[in-house]
Coordinates of C-alpha atoms in Angstrom, one line a residue:
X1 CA -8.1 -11.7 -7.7
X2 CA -9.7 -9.3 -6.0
X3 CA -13.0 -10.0 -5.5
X4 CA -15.9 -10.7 -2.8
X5 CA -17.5 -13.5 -3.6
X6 CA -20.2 -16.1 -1.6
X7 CA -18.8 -19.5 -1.5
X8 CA -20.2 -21.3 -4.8
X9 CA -23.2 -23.5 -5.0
X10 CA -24.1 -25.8 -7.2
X11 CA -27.5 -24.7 -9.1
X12 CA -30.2 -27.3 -8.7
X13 CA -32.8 -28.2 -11.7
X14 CA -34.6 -25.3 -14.1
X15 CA -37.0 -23.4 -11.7
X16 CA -39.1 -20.6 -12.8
X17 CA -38.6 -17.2 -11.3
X18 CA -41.0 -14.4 -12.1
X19 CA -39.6 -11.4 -14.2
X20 CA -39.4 -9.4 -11.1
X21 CA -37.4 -11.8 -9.6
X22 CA -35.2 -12.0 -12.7
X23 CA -34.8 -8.2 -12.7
X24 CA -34.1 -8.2 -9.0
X25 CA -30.9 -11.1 -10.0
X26 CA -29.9 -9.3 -13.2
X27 CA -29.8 -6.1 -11.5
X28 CA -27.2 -7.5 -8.5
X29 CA -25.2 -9.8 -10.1
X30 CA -24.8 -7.0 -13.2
X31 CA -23.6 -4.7 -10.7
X32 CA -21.3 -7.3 -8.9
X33 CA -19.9 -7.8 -12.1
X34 CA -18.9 -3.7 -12.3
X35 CA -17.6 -4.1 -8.4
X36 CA -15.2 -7.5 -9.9
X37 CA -13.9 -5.6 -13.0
X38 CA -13.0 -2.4 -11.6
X39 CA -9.1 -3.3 -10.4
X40 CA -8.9 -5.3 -13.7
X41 CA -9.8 -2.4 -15.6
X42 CA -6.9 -0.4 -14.1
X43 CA -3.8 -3.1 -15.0
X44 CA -3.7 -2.7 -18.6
X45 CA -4.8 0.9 -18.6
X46 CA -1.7 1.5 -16.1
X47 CA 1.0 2.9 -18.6
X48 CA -1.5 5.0 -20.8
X49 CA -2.3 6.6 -18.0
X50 CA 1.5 6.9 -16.9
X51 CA 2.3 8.4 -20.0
X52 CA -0.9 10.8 -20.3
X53 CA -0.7 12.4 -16.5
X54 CA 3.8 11.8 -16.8
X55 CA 3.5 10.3 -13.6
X56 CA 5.6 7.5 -12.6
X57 CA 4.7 3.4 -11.9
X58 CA 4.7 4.6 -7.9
X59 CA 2.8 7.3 -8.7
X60 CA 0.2 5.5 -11.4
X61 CA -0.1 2.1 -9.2
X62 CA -2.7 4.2 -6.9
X63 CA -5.3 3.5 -10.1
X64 CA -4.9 0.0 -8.8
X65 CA -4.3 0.3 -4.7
X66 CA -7.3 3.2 -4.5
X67 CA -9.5 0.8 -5.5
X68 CA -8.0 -2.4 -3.6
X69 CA -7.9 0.6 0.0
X70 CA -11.3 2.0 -0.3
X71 CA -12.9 -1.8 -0.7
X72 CA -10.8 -3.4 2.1
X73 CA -10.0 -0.6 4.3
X74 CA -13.4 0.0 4.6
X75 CA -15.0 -3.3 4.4
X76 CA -15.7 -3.5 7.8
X77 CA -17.4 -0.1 8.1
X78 CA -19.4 -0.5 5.4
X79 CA -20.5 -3.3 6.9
X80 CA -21.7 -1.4 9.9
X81 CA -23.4 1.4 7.6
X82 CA -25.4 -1.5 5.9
X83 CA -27.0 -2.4 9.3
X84 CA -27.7 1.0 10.7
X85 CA -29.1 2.6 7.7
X86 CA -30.9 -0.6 5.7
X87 CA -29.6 -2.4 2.4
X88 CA -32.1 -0.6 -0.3
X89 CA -31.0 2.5 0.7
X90 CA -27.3 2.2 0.9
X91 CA -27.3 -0.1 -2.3
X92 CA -28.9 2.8 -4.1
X93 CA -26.6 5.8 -3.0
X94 CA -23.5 3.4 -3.6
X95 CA -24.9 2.9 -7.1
X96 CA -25.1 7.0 -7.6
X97 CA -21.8 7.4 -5.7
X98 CA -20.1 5.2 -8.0
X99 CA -21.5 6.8 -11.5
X100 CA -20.0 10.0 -10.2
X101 CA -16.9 8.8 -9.4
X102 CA -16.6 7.0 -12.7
X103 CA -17.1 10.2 -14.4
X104 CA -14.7 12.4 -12.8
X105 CA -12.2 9.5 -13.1
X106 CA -12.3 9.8 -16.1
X107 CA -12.0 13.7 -16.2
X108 CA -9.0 13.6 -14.0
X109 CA -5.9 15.6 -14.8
X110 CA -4.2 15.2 -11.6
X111 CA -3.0 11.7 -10.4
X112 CA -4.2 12.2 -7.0
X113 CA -7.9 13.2 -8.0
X114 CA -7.7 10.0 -9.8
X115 CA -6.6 8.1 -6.2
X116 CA -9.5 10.0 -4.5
X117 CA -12.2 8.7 -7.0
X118 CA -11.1 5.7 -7.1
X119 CA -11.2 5.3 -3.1
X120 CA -14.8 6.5 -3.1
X121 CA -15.4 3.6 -6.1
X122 CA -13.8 1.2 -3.5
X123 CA -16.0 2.0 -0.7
X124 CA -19.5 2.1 -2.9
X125 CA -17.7 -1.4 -4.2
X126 CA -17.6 -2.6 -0.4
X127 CA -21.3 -1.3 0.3
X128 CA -22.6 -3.3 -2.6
X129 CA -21.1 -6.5 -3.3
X130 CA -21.8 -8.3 0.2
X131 CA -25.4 -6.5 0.2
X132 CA -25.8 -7.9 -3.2
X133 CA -25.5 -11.8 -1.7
X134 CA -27.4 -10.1 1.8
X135 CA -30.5 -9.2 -0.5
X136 CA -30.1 -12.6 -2.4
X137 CA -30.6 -14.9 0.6
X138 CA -33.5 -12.7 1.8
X139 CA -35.7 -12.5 -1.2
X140 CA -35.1 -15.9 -3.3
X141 CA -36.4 -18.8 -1.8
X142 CA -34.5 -21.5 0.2
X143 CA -33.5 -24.5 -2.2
X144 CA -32.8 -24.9 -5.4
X145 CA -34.5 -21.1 -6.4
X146 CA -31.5 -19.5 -4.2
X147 CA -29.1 -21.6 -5.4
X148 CA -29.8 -21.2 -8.6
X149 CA -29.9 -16.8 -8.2
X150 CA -26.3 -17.5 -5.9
X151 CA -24.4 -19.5 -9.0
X152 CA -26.0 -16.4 -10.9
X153 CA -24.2 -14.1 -8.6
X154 CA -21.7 -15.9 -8.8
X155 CA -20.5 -16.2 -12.4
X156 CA -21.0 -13.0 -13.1
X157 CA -18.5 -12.2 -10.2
X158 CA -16.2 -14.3 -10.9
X159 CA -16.5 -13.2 -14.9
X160 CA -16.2 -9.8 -14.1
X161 CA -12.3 -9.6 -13.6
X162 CA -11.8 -11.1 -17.1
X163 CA -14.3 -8.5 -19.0
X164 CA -12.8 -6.0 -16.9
X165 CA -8.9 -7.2 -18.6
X166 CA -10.6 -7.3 -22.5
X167 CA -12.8 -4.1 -21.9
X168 CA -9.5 -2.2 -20.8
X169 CA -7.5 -3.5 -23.5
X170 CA -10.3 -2.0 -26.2
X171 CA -11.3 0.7 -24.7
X172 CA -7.5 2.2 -23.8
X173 CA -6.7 1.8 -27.2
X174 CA -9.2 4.8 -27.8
X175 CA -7.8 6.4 -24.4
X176 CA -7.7 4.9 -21.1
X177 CA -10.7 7.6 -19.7
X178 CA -13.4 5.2 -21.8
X179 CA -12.4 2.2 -19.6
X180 CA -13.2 4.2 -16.7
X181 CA -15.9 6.1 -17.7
X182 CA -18.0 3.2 -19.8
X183 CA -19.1 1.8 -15.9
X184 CA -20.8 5.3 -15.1
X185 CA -24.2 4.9 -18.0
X186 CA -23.9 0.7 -16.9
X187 CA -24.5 1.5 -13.2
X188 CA -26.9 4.1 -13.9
X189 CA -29.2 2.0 -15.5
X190 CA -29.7 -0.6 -12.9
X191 CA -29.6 1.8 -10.7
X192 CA -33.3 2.8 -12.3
X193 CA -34.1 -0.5 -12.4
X194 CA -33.0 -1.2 -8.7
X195 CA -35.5 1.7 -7.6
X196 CA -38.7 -0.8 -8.6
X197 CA -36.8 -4.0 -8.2
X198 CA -34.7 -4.0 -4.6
X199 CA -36.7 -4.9 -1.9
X200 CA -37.7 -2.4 1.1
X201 CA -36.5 -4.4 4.4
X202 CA -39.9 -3.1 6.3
X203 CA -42.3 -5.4 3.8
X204 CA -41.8 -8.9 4.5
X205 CA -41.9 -10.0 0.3
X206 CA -42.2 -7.4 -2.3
X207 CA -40.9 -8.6 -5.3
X208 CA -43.4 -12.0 -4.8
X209 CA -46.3 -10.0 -3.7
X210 CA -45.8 -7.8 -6.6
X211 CA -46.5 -10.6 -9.0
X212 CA -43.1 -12.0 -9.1
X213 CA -44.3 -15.4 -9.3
X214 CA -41.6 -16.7 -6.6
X215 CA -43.6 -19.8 -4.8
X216 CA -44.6 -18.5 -1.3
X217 CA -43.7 -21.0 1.0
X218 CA -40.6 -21.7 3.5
X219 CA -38.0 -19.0 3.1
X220 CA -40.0 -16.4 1.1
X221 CA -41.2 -14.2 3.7
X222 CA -39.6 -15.2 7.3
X223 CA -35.8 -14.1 5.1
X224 CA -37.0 -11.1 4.6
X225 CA -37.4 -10.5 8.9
X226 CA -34.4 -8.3 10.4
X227 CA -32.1 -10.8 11.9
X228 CA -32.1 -11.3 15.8
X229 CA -28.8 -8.8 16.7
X230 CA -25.4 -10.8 17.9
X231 CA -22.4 -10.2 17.9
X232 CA -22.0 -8.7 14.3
X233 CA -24.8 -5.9 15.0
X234 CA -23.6 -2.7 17.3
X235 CA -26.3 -2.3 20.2
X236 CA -28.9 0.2 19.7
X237 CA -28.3 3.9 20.2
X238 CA -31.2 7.0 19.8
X239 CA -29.0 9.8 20.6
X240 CA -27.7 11.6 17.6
X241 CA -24.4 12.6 20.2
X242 CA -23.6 8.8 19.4
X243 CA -23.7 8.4 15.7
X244 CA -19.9 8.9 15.6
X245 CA -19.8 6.1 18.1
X246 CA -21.9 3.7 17.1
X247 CA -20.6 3.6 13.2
X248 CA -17.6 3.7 14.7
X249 CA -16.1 6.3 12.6
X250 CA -12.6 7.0 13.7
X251 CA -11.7 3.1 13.6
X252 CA -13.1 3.6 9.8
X253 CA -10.8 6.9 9.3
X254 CA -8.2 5.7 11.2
X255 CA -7.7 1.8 9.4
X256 CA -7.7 3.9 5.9
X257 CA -5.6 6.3 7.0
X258 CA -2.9 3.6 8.5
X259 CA -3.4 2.2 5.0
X260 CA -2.7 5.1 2.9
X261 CA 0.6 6.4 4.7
X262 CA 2.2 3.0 4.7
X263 CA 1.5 3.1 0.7
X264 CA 2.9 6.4 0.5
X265 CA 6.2 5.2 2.5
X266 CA 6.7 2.4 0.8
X267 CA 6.1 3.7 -2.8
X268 CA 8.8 7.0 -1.6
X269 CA 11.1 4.8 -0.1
X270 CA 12.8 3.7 -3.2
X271 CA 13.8 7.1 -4.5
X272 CA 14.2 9.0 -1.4
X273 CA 16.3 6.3 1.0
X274 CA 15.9 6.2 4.7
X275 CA 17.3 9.5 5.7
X276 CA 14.4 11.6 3.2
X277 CA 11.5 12.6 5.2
X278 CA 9.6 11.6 2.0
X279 CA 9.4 8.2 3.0
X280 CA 10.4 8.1 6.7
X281 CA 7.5 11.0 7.4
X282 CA 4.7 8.5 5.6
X283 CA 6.1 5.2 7.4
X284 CA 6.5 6.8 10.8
X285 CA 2.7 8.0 10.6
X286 CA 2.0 4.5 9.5
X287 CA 3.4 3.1 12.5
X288 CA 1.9 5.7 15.2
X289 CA -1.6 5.5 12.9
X290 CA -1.2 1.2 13.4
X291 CA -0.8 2.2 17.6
X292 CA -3.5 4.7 17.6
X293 CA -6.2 2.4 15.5
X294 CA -5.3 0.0 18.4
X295 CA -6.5 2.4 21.2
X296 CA -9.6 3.5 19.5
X297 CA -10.9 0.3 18.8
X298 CA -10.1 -0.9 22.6
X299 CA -12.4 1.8 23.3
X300 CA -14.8 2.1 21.2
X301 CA -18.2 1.3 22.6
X302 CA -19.5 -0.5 19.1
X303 CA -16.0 -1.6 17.9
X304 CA -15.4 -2.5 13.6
X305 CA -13.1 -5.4 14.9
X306 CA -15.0 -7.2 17.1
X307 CA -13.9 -10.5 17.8
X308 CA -16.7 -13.3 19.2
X309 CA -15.5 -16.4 20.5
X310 CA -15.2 -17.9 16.9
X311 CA -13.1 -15.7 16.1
X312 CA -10.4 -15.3 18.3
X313 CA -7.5 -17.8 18.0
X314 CA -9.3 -19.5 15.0
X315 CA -6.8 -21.1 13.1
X316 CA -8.3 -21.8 10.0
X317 CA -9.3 -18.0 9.7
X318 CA -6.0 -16.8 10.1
X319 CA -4.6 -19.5 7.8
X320 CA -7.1 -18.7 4.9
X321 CA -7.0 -15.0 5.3
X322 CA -3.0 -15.8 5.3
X323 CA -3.1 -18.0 2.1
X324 CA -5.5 -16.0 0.0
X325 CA -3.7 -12.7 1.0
X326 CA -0.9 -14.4 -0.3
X327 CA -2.6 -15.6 -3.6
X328 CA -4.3 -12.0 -4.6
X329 CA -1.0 -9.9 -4.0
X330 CA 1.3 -11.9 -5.9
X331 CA -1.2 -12.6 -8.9
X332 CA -1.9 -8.5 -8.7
X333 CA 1.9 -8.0 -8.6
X334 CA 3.0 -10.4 -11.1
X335 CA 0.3 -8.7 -13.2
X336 CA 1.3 -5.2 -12.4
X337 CA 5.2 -6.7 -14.0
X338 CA 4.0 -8.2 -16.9
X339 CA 1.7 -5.5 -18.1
X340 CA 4.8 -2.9 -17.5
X341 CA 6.7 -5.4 -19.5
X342 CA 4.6 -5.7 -22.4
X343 CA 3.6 -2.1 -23.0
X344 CA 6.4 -0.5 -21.6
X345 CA 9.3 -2.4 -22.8
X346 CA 7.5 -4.0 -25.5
X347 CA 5.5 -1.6 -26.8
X348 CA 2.8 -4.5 -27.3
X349 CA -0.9 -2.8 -27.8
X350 CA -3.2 -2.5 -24.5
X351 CA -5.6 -4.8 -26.4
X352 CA -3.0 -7.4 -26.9
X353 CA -1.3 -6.9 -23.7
X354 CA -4.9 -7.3 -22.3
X355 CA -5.6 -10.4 -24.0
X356 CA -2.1 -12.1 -23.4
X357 CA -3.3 -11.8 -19.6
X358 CA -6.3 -13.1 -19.8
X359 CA -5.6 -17.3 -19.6
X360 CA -5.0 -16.5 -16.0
X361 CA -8.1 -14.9 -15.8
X362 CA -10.6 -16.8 -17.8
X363 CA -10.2 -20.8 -16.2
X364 CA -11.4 -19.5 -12.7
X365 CA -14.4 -17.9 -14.2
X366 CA -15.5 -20.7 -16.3
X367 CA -15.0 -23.3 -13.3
X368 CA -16.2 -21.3 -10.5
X369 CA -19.9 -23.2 -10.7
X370 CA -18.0 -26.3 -10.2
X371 CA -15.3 -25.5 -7.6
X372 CA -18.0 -26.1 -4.7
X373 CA -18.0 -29.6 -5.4
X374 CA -14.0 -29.6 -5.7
X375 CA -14.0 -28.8 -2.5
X376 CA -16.4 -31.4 -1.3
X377 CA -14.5 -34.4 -3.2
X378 CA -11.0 -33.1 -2.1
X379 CA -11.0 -31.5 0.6
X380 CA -10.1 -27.9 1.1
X381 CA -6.1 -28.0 3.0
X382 CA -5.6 -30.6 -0.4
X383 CA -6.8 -28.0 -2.6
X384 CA -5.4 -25.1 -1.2
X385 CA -1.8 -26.8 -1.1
X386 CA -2.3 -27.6 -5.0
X387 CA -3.4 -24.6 -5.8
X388 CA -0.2 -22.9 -3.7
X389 CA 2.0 -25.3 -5.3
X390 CA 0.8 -24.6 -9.0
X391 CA 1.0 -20.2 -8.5
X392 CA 4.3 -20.9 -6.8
X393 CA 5.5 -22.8 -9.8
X394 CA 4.5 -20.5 -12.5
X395 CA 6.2 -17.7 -10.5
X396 CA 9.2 -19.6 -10.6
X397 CA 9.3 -19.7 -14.2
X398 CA 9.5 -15.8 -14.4
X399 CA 12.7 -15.9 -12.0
X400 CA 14.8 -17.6 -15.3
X401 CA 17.7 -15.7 -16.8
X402 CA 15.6 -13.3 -19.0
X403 CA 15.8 -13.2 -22.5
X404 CA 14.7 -10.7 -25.2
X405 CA 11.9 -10.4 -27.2
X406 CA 9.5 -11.1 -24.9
X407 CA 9.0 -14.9 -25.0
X408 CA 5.2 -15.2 -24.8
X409 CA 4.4 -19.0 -25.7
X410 CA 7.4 -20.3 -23.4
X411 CA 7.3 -18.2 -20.6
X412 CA 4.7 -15.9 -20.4
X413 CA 2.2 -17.8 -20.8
X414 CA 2.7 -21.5 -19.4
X415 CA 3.1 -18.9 -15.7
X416 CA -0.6 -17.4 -16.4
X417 CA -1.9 -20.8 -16.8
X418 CA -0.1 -22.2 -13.8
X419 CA -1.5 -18.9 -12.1
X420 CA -4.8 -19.7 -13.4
X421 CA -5.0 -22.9 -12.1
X422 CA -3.9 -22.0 -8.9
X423 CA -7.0 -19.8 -8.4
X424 CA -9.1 -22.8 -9.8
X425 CA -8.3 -25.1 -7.5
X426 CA -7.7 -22.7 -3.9
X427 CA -9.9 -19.5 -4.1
X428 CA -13.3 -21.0 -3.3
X429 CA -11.2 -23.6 -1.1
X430 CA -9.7 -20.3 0.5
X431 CA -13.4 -18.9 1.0
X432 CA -15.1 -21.7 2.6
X433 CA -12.3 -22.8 4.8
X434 CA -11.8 -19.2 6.2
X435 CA -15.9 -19.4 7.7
X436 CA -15.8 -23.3 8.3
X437 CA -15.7 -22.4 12.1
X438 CA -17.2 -19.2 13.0
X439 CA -20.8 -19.5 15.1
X440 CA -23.5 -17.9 13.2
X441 CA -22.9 -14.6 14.7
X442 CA -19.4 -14.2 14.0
X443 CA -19.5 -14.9 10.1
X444 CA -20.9 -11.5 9.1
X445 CA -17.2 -10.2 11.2
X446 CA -15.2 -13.6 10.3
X447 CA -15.9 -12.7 6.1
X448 CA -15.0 -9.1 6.7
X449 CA -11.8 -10.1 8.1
X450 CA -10.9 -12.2 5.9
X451 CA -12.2 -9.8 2.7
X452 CA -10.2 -7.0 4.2
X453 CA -6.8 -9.0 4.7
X454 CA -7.3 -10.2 0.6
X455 CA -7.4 -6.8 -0.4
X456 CA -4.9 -5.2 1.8
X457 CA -2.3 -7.7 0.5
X458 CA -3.3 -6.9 -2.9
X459 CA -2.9 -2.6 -2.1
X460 CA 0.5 -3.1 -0.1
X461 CA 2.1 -5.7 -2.6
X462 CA 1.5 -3.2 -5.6
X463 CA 3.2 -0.6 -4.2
X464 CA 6.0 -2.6 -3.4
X465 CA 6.4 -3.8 -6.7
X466 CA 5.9 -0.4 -8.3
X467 CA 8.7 0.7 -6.0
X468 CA 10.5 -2.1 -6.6
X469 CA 10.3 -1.6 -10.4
X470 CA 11.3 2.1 -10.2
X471 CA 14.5 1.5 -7.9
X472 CA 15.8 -1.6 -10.6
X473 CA 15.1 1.2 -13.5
X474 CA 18.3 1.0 -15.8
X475 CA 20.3 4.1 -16.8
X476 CA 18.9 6.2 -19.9
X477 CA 19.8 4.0 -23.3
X478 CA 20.1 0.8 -21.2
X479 CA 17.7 -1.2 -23.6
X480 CA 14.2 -3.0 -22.7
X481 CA 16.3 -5.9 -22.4
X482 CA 18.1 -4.6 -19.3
X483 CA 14.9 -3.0 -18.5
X484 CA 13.3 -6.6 -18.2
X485 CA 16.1 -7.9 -16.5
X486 CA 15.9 -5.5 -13.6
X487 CA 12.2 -6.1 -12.8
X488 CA 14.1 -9.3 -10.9
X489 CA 13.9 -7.9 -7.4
X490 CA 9.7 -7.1 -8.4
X491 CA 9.6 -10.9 -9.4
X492 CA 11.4 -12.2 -6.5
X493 CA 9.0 -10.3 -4.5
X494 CA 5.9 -12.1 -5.8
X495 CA 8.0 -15.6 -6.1
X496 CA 8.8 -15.1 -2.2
X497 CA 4.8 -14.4 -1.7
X498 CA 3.6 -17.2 -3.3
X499 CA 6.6 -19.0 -1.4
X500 CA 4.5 -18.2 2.1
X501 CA 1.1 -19.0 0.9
X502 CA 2.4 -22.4 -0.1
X503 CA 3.9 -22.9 3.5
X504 CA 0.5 -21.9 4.9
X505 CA -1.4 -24.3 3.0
X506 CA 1.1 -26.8 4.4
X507 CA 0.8 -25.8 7.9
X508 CA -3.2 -26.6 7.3
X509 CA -2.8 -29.5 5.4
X510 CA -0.6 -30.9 8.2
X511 CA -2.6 -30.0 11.2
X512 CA -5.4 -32.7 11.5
X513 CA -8.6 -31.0 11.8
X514 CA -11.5 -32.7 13.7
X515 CA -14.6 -33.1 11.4
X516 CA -17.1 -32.6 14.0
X517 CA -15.7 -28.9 14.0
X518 CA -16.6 -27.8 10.5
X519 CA -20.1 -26.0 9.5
X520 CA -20.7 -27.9 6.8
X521 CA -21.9 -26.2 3.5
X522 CA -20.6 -23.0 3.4

């Protein structure tokens, strides 16, 4: 699912917090929430909003890929903007930014305003949600106070995605502009309550000082201290002739734009064929935008990609980043299928369609408190494996010779639970697994990687099933049974998906890993 959260930790014994400090939490965590639901709130609006602008799956699927680009293409650069310009500040704008962009989202009677407001909503999503955790681990106390404001965090994360599924489905029956305007008034108001509430980075422990009631002690004030700079921090720079350099701004232009054109190719490709400049134009800028991202970075003085000794040639990065990419853009795809299925074909009502979606959804938010300590009985390769193994299964079941109606109780929905429990047992496994090796000044770097390659999958395997969908489309008067039967090359697709990230949990699983070489804990 596509989400950013911290790895899960298990909440210790009833502590009090001050109502300051409970502000502070319900204020981040209700706005990580927003930043969870937002590409859940596009599936099941997906075909009203097909039918309302009469665009196309290839054209509509940007609702969901806008999103999914704007968070992970520029996940690393928001990164960087957080550092240079301070958390309270940035958290705030991205909390304005993202009202506006909710609203004209919702006033949007052109596809491709829709895609640009829904990029912006990405990249105020990427601002906020690792900030969220940053301002966290500064202000609440070490122990059992933290953990206790992370499970917070947490839940409401990992909650977010369902809500964001039923909310749709309620609000689209009305029209699908309420399910993306009804975040707009939401954000707005913690965003007045974050103006009291989020620290300022230059006073050491505001929200305790203030009368928060948060005990003083270890953790309360020396968190709040700017961190010594590594790796993950670009060096220093006065001169206003190097603000371009030191955000690095044409990596950050240049990864979305790489991003963008390969959608646009692949989505054209279908209906236009190799020889159409449609879809040969997009890909070829693609490619030469992939070469040129390449040379920019090499040179860039303060570079997004930045690769510390942890970080280059570490296996179980590149595995996890591998296996969750995998998980996310099949689960997204399969999703994208099914709702196309249910609305389109069978004219089912967003509502229900929303609700027939959701046991994939809801297990992984109820268990995520308890998936930390999965991890620490089981082991993550084991989990990751089972968790491969269960996603693969239920994708299997959707590859059977279709039949018509719709058979919800036998099909459908023994694949979302299978789904579901895939995501129980491997996403936090996935998480803690990718930063088990990275040196303290490689994990701010090591989680963007591995954020960004979880959301790319997700924006590339969309379009390729929306594609996919509108190449299989049966003549006029074919029938929705046809109709379903030709969404077999969009199934394969995610089947072959959730094919490789069961081979990549193997490879892990197989490959003994020497203890010593693990950070424990996170």
């Amino acid at each position: 699912m596509t989400r950013t959260l911290p790895s899960p930790v298990a909440a210790g014994p009833d502590e009090r917090f001050g109502l300051r400090l409970w502000g502070l939490l319900l204020v981040l965590a209700g706005n990580m929430l927003i930043d969870a639901l937002e590409v859940s709130v596009a599936v099941v609006a997906l075909p009203a909003i097909g039918t309302d602008l009469g665009a196309a799956p290839t054209v509509t699927q940007w609702a969901m890929t806008g999103f999914a680009a704007g968070f992970g293409g520029l996940l690393l650069f928001g990164a960087r903007v957080v550092t240079l310009l301070g958390r309270r500040p940035v958290y705030l704008a991205a909390l304005l930014a993202f009202a506006a962009a909710s609203v004209l989202s919702a006033l949007a009677q052109d596809p491709w305003l829709l895609l640009a407001t829904r990029l912006v909503k990405g990249f105020c999503a990427a601002l906020t949600a690792p900030t969220g955790l940053a301002i966290i681990t500064s202000t609440f106390p070490e122990g059992r106070p933290r953990s206790r404001a992370v499970s917070v965090y947490t839940l409401f994360g990992a909650g977010g995605f369902t809500a964001g599924l039923v909310l749709s489905g309620w609000l689209t029956e009305t029209s699908w502009r309420w399910a993306f305007a009804f975040p707009a008034p939401v954000v707005l108001v913690l965003f007045a309550f974050g103006l009291s509430l989020i620290p300022r980075e230059a006073d050491p422990n505001p929200v305790t000082r203030s009368g928060g009631g948060a005990p003083e002690g270890r953790g309360a004030v020396s968190d709040m201290r700017p961190p010594p700079r590594g790796r993950d921090q670009p060096p220093p720079g006065r001169s206003r002739t190097t603000t371009s350099q030191r955000y690095d701004i044409p990596g950050a232009v240049t990864l979305l734009a790489t991003l963008l054109a390969l959608v646009e190719g692949v989505t054209q490709l279908p209906g236009h064929g190799w020889s159409d400049p449609r879809a040969v134009g997009p890909l070829t800028a693609a490619g030469l935008l992939l070469l040129l991202l390449w040379r920019v970075e090499r040179r860039a003085p303060a570079p997004l990609l930045r690769l510390g000794p942890s970080l280059r040639g570490n296996p179980a990065l590149l595995r996890s980043a591998a296996g969750a990419a995998c998980l996310n853009g099949s689960y997204l795809g399969l999703l994208f299928v099914l709702t196309y299925q249910t609305q389109t074909l069978a004219h089912w009502s967003p509502l229900r369609a929303a609700l027939a979606l959701t046991p994939a959804a809801v297990p992984p938010a109820l268990t995520a408190l308890a998936s930390g300590r999965l991890v620490t009985r089981f082991g993550a390769p084991r989990l990751i494996v089972a968790g491969a193994a269960c996603a693969f299964a239920g994708y299997l079941l959707q590859l059977r010779p279709h039949t018509w109606p719709l058979d919800y109780p036998g099909r459908m929905l023994p694949t979302l639970l299978l789904v579901g429990a895939g995501f129980v047992l491997s996403f936090a496994a996935l998480n803690m697994q990718a930063m088990s090796r990275l040196a303290p000044a490689d994990r701010l770097t090591g989680s963007g990687l591995y954020q960004t390659a979880v959301q790319l999958a997700a924006v590339v395997t969309v379009a390729v099933v929306a594609a996919l969908l509108v190449a299989g489309t049966p003549a006029a008067g074919a029938g929705p049974a046809a109709a379903a039967d030709a969404c077999r090359p969009a199934l394969t697709l995610v089947a072959v998906l959730g094919f490789l990230g069961l081979l990549v949990g193997l490879t892990g699983l197989l490959r003994k890993t020497p203890p010593s070489s693990l950070h424990h804990g996170e």
